PDB file of C-alpha atoms in Angstrom:
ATOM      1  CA  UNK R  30     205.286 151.092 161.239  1.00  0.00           C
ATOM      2  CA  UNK R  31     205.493 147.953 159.508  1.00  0.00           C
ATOM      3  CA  UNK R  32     209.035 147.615 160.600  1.00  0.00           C
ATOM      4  CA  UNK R  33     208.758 148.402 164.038  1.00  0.00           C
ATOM      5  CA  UNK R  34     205.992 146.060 164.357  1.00  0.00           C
ATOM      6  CA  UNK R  35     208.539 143.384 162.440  1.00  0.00           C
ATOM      7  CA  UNK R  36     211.278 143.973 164.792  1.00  0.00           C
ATOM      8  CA  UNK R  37     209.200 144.023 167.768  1.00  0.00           C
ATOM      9  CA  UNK R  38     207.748 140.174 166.879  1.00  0.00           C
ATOM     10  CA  UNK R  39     211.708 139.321 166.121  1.00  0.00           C
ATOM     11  CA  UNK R  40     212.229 140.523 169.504  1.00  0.00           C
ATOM     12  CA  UNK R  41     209.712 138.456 171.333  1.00  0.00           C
ATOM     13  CA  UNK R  42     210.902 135.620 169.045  1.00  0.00           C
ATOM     14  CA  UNK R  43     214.398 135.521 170.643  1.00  0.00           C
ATOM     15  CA  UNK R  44     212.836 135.822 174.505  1.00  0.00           C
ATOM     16  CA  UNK R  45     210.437 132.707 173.933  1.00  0.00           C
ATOM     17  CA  UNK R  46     213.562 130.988 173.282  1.00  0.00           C
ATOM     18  CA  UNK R  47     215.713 132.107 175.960  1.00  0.00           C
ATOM     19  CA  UNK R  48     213.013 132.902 178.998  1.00  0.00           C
ATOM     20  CA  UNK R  49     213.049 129.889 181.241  1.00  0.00           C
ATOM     21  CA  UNK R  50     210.439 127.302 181.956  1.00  0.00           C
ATOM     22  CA  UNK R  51     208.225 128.050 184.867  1.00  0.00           C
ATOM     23  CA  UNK R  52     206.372 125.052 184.342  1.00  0.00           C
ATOM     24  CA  UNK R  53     203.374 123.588 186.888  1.00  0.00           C
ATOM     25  CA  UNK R  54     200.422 121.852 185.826  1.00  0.00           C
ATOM     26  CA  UNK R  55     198.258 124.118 183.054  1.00  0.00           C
ATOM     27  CA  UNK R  56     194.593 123.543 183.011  1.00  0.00           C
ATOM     28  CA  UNK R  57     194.221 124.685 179.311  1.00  0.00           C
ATOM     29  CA  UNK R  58     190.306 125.493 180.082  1.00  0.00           C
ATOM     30  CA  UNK R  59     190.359 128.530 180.985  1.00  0.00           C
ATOM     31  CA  UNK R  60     194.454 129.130 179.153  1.00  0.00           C
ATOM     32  CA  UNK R  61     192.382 128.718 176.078  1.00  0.00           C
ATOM     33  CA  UNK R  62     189.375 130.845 177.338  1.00  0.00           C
ATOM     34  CA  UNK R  63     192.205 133.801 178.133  1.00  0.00           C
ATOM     35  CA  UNK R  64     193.407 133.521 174.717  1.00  0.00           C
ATOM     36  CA  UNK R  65     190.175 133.729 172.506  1.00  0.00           C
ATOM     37  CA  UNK R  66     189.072 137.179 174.835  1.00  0.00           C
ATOM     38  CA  UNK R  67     192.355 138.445 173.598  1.00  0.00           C
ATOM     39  CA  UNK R  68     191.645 137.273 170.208  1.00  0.00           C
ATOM     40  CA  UNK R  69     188.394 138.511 169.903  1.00  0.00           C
ATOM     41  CA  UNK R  70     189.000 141.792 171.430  1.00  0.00           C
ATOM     42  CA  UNK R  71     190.636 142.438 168.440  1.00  0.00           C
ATOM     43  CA  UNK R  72     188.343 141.684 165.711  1.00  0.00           C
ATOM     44  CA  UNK R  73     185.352 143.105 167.420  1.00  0.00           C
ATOM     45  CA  UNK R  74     183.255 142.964 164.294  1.00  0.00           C
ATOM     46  CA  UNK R  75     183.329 139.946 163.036  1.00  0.00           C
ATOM     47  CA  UNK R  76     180.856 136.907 163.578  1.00  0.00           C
ATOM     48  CA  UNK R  77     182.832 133.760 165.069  1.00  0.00           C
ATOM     49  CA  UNK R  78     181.168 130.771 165.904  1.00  0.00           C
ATOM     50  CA  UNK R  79     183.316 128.998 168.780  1.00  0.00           C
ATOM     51  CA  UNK R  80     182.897 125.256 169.413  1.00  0.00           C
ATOM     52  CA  UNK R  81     185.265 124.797 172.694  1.00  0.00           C
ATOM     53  CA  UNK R  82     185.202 120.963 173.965  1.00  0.00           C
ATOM     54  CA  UNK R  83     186.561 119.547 177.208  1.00  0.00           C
ATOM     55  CA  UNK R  84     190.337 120.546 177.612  1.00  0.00           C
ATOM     56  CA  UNK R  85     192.801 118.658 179.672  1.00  0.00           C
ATOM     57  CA  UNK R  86     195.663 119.600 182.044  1.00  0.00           C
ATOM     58  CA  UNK R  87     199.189 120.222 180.596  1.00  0.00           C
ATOM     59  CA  UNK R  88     202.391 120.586 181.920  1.00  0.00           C
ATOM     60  CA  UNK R  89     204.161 123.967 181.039  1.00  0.00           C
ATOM     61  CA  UNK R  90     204.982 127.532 181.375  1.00  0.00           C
ATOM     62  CA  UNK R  91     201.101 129.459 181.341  1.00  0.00           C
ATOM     63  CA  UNK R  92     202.636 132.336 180.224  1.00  0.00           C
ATOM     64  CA  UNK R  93     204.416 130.555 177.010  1.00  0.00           C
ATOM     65  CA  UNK R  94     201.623 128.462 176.676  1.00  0.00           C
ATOM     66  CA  UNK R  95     198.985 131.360 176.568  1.00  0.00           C
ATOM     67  CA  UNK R  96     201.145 132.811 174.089  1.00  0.00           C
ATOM     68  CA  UNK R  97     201.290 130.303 171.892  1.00  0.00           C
ATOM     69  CA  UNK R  98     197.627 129.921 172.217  1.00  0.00           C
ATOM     70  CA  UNK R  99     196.851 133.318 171.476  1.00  0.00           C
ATOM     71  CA  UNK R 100     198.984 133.122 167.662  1.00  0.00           C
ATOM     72  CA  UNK R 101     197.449 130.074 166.706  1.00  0.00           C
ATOM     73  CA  UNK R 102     193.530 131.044 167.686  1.00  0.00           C
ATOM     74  CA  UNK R 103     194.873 134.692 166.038  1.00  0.00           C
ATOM     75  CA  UNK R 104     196.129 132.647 162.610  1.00  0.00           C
ATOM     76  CA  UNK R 105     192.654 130.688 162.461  1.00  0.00           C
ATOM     77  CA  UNK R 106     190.606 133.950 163.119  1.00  0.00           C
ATOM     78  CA  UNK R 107     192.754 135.909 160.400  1.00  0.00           C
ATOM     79  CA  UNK R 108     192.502 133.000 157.943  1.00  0.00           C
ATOM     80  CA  UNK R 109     188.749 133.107 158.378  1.00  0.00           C
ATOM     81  CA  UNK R 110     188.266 136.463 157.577  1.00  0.00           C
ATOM     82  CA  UNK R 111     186.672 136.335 154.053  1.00  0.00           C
ATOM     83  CA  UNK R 112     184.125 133.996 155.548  1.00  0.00           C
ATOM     84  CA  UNK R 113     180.944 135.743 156.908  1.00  0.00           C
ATOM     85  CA  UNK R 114     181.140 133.630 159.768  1.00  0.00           C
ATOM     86  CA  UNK R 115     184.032 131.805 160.818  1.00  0.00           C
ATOM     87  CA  UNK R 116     184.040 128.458 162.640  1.00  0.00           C
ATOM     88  CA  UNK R 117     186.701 127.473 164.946  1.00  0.00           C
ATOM     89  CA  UNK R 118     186.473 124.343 166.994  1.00  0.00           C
ATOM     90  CA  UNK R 119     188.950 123.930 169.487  1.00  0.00           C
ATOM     91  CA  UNK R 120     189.568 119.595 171.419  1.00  0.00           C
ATOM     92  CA  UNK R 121     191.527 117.761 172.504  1.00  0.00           C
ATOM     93  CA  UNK R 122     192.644 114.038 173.020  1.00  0.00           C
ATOM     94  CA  UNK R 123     195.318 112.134 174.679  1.00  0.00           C
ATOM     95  CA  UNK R 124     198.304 110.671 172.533  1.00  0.00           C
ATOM     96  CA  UNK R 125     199.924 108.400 175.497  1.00  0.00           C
ATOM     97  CA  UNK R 126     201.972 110.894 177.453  1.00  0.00           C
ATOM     98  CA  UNK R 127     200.645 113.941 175.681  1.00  0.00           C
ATOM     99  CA  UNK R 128     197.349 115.868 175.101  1.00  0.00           C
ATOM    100  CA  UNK R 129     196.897 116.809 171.149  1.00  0.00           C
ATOM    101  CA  UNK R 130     195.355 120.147 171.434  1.00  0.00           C
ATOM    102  CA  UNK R 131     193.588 120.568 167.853  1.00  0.00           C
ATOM    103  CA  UNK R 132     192.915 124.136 166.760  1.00  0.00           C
ATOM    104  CA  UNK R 133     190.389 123.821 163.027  1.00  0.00           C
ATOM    105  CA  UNK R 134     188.992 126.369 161.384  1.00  0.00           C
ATOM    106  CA  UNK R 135     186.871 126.754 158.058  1.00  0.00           C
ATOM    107  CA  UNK R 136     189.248 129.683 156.130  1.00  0.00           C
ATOM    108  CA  UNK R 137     191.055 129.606 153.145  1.00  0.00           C
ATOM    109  CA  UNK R 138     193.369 127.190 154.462  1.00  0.00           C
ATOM    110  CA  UNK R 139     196.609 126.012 152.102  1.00  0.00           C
ATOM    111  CA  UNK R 140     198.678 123.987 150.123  1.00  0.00           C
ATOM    112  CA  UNK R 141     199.518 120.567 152.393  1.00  0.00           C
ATOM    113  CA  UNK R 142     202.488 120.412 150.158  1.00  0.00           C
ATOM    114  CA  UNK R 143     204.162 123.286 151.830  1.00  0.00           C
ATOM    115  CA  UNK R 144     202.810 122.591 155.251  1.00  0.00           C
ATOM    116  CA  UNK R 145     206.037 122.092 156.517  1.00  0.00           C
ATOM    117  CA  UNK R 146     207.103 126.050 155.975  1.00  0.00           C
ATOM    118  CA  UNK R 147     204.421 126.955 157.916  1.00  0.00           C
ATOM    119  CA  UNK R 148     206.006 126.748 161.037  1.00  0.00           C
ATOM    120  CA  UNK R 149     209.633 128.997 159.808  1.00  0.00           C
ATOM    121  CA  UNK R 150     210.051 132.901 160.468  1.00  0.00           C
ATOM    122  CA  UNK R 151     208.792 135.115 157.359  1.00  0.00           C
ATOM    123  CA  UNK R 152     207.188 131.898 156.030  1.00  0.00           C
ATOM    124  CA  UNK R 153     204.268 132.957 154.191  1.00  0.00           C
ATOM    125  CA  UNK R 154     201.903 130.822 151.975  1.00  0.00           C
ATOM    126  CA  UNK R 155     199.539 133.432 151.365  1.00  0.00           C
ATOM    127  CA  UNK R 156     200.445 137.219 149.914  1.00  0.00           C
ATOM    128  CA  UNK R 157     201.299 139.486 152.431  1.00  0.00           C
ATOM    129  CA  UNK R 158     198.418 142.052 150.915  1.00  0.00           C
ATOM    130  CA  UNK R 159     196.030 138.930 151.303  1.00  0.00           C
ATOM    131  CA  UNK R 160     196.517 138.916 155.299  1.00  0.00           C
ATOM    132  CA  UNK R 161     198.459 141.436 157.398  1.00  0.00           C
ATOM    133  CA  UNK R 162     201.144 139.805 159.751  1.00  0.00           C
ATOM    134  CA  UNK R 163     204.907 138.689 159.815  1.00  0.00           C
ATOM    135  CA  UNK R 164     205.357 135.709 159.380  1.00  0.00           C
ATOM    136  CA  UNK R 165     206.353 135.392 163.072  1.00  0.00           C
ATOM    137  CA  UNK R 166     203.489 133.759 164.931  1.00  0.00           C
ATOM    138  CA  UNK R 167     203.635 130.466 164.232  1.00  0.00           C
ATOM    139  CA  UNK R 168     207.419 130.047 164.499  1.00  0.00           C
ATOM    140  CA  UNK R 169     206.964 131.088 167.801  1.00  0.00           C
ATOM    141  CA  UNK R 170     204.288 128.353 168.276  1.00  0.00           C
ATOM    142  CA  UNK R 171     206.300 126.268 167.399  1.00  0.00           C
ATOM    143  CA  UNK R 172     209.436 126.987 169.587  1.00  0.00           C
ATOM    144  CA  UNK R 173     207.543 127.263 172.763  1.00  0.00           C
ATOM    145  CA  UNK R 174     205.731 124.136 172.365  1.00  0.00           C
ATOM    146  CA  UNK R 175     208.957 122.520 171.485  1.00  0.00           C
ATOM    147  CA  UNK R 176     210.827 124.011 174.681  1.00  0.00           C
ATOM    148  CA  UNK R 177     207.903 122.408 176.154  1.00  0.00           C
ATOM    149  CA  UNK R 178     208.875 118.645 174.912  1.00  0.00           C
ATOM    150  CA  UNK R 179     206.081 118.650 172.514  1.00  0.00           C
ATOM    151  CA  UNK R 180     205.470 118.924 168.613  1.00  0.00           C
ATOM    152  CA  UNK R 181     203.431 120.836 166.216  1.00  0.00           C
ATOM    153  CA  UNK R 182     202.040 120.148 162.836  1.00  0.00           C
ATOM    154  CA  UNK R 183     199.135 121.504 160.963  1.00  0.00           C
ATOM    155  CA  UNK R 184     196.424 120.061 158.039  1.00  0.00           C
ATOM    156  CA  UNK R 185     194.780 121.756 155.286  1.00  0.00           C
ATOM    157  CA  UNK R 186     193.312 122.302 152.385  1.00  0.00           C
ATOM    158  CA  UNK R 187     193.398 125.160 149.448  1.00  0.00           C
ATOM    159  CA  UNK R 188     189.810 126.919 150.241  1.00  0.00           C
ATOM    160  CA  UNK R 189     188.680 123.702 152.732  1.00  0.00           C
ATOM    161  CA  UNK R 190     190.660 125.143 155.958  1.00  0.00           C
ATOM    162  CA  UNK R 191     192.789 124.043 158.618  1.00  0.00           C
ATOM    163  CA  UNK R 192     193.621 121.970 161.683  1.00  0.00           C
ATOM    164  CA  UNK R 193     196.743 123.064 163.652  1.00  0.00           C
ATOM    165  CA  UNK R 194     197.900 120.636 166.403  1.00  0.00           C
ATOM    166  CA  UNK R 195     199.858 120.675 169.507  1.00  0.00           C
ATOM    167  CA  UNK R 196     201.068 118.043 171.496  1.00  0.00           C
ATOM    168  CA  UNK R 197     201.771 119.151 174.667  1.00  0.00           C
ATOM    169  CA  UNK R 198     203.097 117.023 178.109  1.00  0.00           C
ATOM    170  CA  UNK R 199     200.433 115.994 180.358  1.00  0.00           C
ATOM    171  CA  UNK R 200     203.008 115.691 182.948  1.00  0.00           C
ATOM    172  CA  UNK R 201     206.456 116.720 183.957  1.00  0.00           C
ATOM    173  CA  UNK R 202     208.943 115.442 181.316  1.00  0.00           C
ATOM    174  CA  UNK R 203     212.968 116.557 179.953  1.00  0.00           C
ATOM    175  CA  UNK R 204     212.666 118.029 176.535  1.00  0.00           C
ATOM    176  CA  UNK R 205     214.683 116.188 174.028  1.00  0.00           C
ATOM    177  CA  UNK R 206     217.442 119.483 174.105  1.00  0.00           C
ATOM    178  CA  UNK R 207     217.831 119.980 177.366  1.00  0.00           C
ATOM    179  CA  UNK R 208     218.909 116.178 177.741  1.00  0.00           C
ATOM    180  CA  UNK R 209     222.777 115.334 179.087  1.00  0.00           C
ATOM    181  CA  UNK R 210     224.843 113.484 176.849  1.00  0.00           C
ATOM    182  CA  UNK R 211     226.262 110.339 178.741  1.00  0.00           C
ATOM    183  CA  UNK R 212     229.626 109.756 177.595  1.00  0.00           C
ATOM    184  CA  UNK R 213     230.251 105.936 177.170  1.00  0.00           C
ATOM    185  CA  UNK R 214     233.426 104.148 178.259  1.00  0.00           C
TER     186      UNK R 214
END
C-alpha cells in the first residue's frame, strides 16, 4: 500500500512539472478556503484553531496553485498533530511584484540548519514512524510555485514550529526558465 501510494505521489510529481500553465488572476481567498475543507476533511478529529487574514490576488494556474496549497496547509496540520490544539495562521503581504503567502503553525517544527532539504523528494527531517507521508509534498510545492515565477522557503524551530512562505506573482510575469536566450553578435 505504501508503495502504491509512493508511486502514485511520484506520478503527480512528474505532471505538476509538465501540465501547462493556465494562468488568470487567482484570488487566493477562497483558493485557500478550498484547500483547508480538503485538509480538514481529513483529520476530522482533531481541534485546529485557524487564523485566516486578508489574502490578495495572484497570478497562476488555480488548479496548481490549490494544489500546492493543499500540501503545505496538509504539512502544518500533520506537524501539529501531537499538539491538542493546533494553530495555523495563514497572511499575506506584498514583496514589490509578489504577494508572500505565509503558512505558520505551532508543531514540532525542525532543524533551520537543514531547512534547505525540506523542499527535495524523499527529504525527511523527521522519522518516517513519527509522521506518515512521502516525502513528496513539499517538492511539489515547490515546483509549482517555481513554474509559477515565484520562490519558496520555510522557518523553524526544533519544538517552536514553522512558517512556510510563498512568493507568488501578483501579475502576469515570464518565469526565469521559460526565458529565450538572446544570442549576442
Amino acid at each position: 500500500a505504501k508503495m502504491g501510494l509512493l508511486i502514485d505521489d511520484l506520478l503527480s510529481f512528474s505532471r505538476t512539472g509538465r501540465t501547462p500553465l493556465d494562468a488568470r488572476i487567482v484570488p487566493l481567498g477562497p483558493l485557500v478556503e478550498d484547500a483547508r475543507r480538503e485538509v480538514v476533511s481529513h483529520a476530522p478529529e482533531r481541534q485546529i484553531e485557524w487564523n485566516i487574514g486578508p489574502l490578495p490576488e495572484v497570478w497562476g494556474d488555480p488548479s496548481l496553485l490549490r494544489l500546492a496549497l493543499v500540501n503545505v496547509l496538509s504539512n502544518a496540520v500533520k506537524y501539529t498533530a501531537p499538539r491538542d490544539v493546533a494553530r495555523i495562521d495563514i497572511s499575506a503581504e506584498r514583496d514589490g511584484p509578489d504577494a508572500v503567502l505565509r503558512v505558520a503553525d505551532n508543531g514540532v517544527g525542525f532543524d533551520p540548519v537543514y531547512a534547505s532539504k525540506l523542499f527535495g523528494v524523499f527529504q525527511r527531517l523527521h522519522h518516517a514512524g513519527e509522521f506518515e507521508g512521502t516525502g513528496i509534498g513539499l517538492a511539489n510545492v515547490r515546483q509549482i510555485v517555481n513554474r509559477h515565477g515565484g520562490r519558496v522557503w520555510a522557518e523553524g524551530a526544533p519544538d517552536a514550529g514553522a512558517i512556510f512562505h510563498l512568493a507568488l506573482p501578483m501579475s502576469a510575469r515570464v518565469a526565469p526558465s521559460t526565458v529565450p536566450e538572446v544570442e549576442l553578435t
